[in-house]
Coordinates of C-alpha atoms in Angstrom, one line a residue:
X1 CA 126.6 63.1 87.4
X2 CA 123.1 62.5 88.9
X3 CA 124.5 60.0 91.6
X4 CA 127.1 62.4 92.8
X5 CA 124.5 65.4 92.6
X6 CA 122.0 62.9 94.9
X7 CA 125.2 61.7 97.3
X8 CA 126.1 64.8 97.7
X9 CA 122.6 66.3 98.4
X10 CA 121.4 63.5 100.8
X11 CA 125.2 64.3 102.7
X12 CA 124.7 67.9 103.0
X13 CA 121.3 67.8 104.3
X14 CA 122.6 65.0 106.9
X15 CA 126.0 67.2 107.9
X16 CA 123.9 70.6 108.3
X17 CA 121.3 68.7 110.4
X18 CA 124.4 67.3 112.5
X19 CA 126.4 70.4 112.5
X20 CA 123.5 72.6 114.2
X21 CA 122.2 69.8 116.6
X22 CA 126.4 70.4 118.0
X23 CA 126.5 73.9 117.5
X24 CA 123.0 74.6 119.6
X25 CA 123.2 71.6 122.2
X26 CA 126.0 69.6 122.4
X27 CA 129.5 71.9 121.1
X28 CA 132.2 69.7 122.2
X29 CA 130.9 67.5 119.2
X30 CA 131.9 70.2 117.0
X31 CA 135.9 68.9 117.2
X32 CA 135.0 65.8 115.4
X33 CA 134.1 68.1 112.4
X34 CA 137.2 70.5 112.1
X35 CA 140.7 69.5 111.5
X36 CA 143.8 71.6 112.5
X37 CA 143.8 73.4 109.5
X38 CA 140.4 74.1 108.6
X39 CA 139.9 77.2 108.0
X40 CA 136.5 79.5 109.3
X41 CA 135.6 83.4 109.0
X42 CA 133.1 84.3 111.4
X43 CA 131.6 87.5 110.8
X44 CA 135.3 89.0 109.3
X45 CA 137.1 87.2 112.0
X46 CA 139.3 84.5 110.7
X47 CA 139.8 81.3 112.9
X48 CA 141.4 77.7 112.4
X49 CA 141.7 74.7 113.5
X50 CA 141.1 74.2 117.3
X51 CA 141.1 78.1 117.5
X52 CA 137.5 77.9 115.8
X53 CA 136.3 75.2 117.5
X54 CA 137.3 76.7 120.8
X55 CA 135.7 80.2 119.7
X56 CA 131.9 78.2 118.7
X57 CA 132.2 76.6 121.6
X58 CA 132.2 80.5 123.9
X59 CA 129.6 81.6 122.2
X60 CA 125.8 82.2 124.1
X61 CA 124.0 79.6 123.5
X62 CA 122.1 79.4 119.9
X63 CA 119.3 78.2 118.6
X64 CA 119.2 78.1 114.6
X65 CA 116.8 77.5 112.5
X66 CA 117.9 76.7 108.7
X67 CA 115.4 77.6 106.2
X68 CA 117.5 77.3 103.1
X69 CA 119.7 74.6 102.2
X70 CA 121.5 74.1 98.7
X71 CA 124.3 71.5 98.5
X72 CA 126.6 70.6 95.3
X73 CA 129.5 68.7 94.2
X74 CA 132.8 71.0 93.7
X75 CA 135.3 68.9 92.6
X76 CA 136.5 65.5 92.7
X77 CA 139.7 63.9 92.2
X78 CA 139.6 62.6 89.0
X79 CA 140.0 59.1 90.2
X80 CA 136.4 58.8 90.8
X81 CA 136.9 59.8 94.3
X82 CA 134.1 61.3 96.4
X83 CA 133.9 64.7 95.7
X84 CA 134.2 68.0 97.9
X85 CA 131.2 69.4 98.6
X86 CA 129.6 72.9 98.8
X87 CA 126.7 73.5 101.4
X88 CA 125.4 76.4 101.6
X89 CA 122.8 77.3 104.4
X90 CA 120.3 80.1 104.8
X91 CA 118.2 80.8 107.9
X92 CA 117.5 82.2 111.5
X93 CA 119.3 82.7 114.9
X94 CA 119.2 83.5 118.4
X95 CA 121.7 84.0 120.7
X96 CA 120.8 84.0 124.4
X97 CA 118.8 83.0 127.0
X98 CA 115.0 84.3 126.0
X99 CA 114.3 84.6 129.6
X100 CA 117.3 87.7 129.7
X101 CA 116.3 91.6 130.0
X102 CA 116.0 92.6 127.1
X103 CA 115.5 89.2 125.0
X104 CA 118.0 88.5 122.5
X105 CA 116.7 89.7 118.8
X106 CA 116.7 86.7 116.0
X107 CA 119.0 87.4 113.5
X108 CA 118.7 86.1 109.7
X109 CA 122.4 84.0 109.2
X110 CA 124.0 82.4 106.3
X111 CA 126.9 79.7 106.5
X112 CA 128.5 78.0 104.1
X113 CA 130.7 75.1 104.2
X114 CA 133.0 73.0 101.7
X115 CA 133.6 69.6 103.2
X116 CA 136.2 67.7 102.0
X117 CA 136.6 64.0 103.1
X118 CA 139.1 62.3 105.6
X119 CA 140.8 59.8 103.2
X120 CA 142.1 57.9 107.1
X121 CA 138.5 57.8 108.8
X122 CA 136.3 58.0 105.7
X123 CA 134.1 61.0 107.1
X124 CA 133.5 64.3 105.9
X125 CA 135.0 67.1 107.5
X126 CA 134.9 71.1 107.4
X127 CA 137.5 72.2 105.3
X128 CA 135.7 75.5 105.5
X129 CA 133.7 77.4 106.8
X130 CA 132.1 81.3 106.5
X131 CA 129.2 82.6 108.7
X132 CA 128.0 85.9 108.4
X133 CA 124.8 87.5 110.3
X134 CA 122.8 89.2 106.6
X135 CA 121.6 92.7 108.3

């Protein structure tokens, strides 16, 4: 159980750190990481698939900064395959430009994510995903 628990830590921490360099600089990354039928709720709206991607990528620009980060295994298939994985983030945003009249306010954020992986390409992949601004 300690190998999983470490695997799955060490790919959290490396998804989280890829998903917000996409979602604050470089969007039309973000595709790679949903697939038709994930499934995300942002703020009460529910999105999926390409739907979601195309609704992160309309958004102001962002800049995030995670504070909190827990990741854990959920389940595996009982073949020994890799397991899903729960990521669950904590932290601060801005959307806008700072330079805009009046600057955008920081918001505190938390996301969280189970990943599931692609048994064709071997990656990780959002299966979902729920954001929600915490004030």
């Amino acid at each position: 159980m300690t190998d999983t628990v470490s695997i799955t830590t060490e790919g959290g921490e490396q998804f989280q750190k890829h998903f917000y360099e996409y979602l604050d600089s470089d969007r039309q990354d973000l595709k790679h990481l949903y697939h038709e039928e994930s499934k995300v709720v942002w703020n009460g709206q529910a999105l999926k698939g390409k739907d979601a991607v195309r609704f992160l990528a309309e958004l102001p620009i962002s800049k995030h900064e995670v504070q909190s980060l827990d990741c854990q295994p959920v389940a595996t298939g009982g073949d020994g395959s890799d397991p899903m994985i729960l990521v669950t983030v904590m932290g601060m945003v801005v959307f806008g430009h700072k330079e805009s009249k009046p600057p955008p306010e920081t918001k505190p954020f938390a996301q969280t994510f189970v990943l599931g992986k692609d048994p064709v390409n071997n990656a990780y992949f959002i299966c979902a995903d729920n954001y929600r601004f915490t004030t």
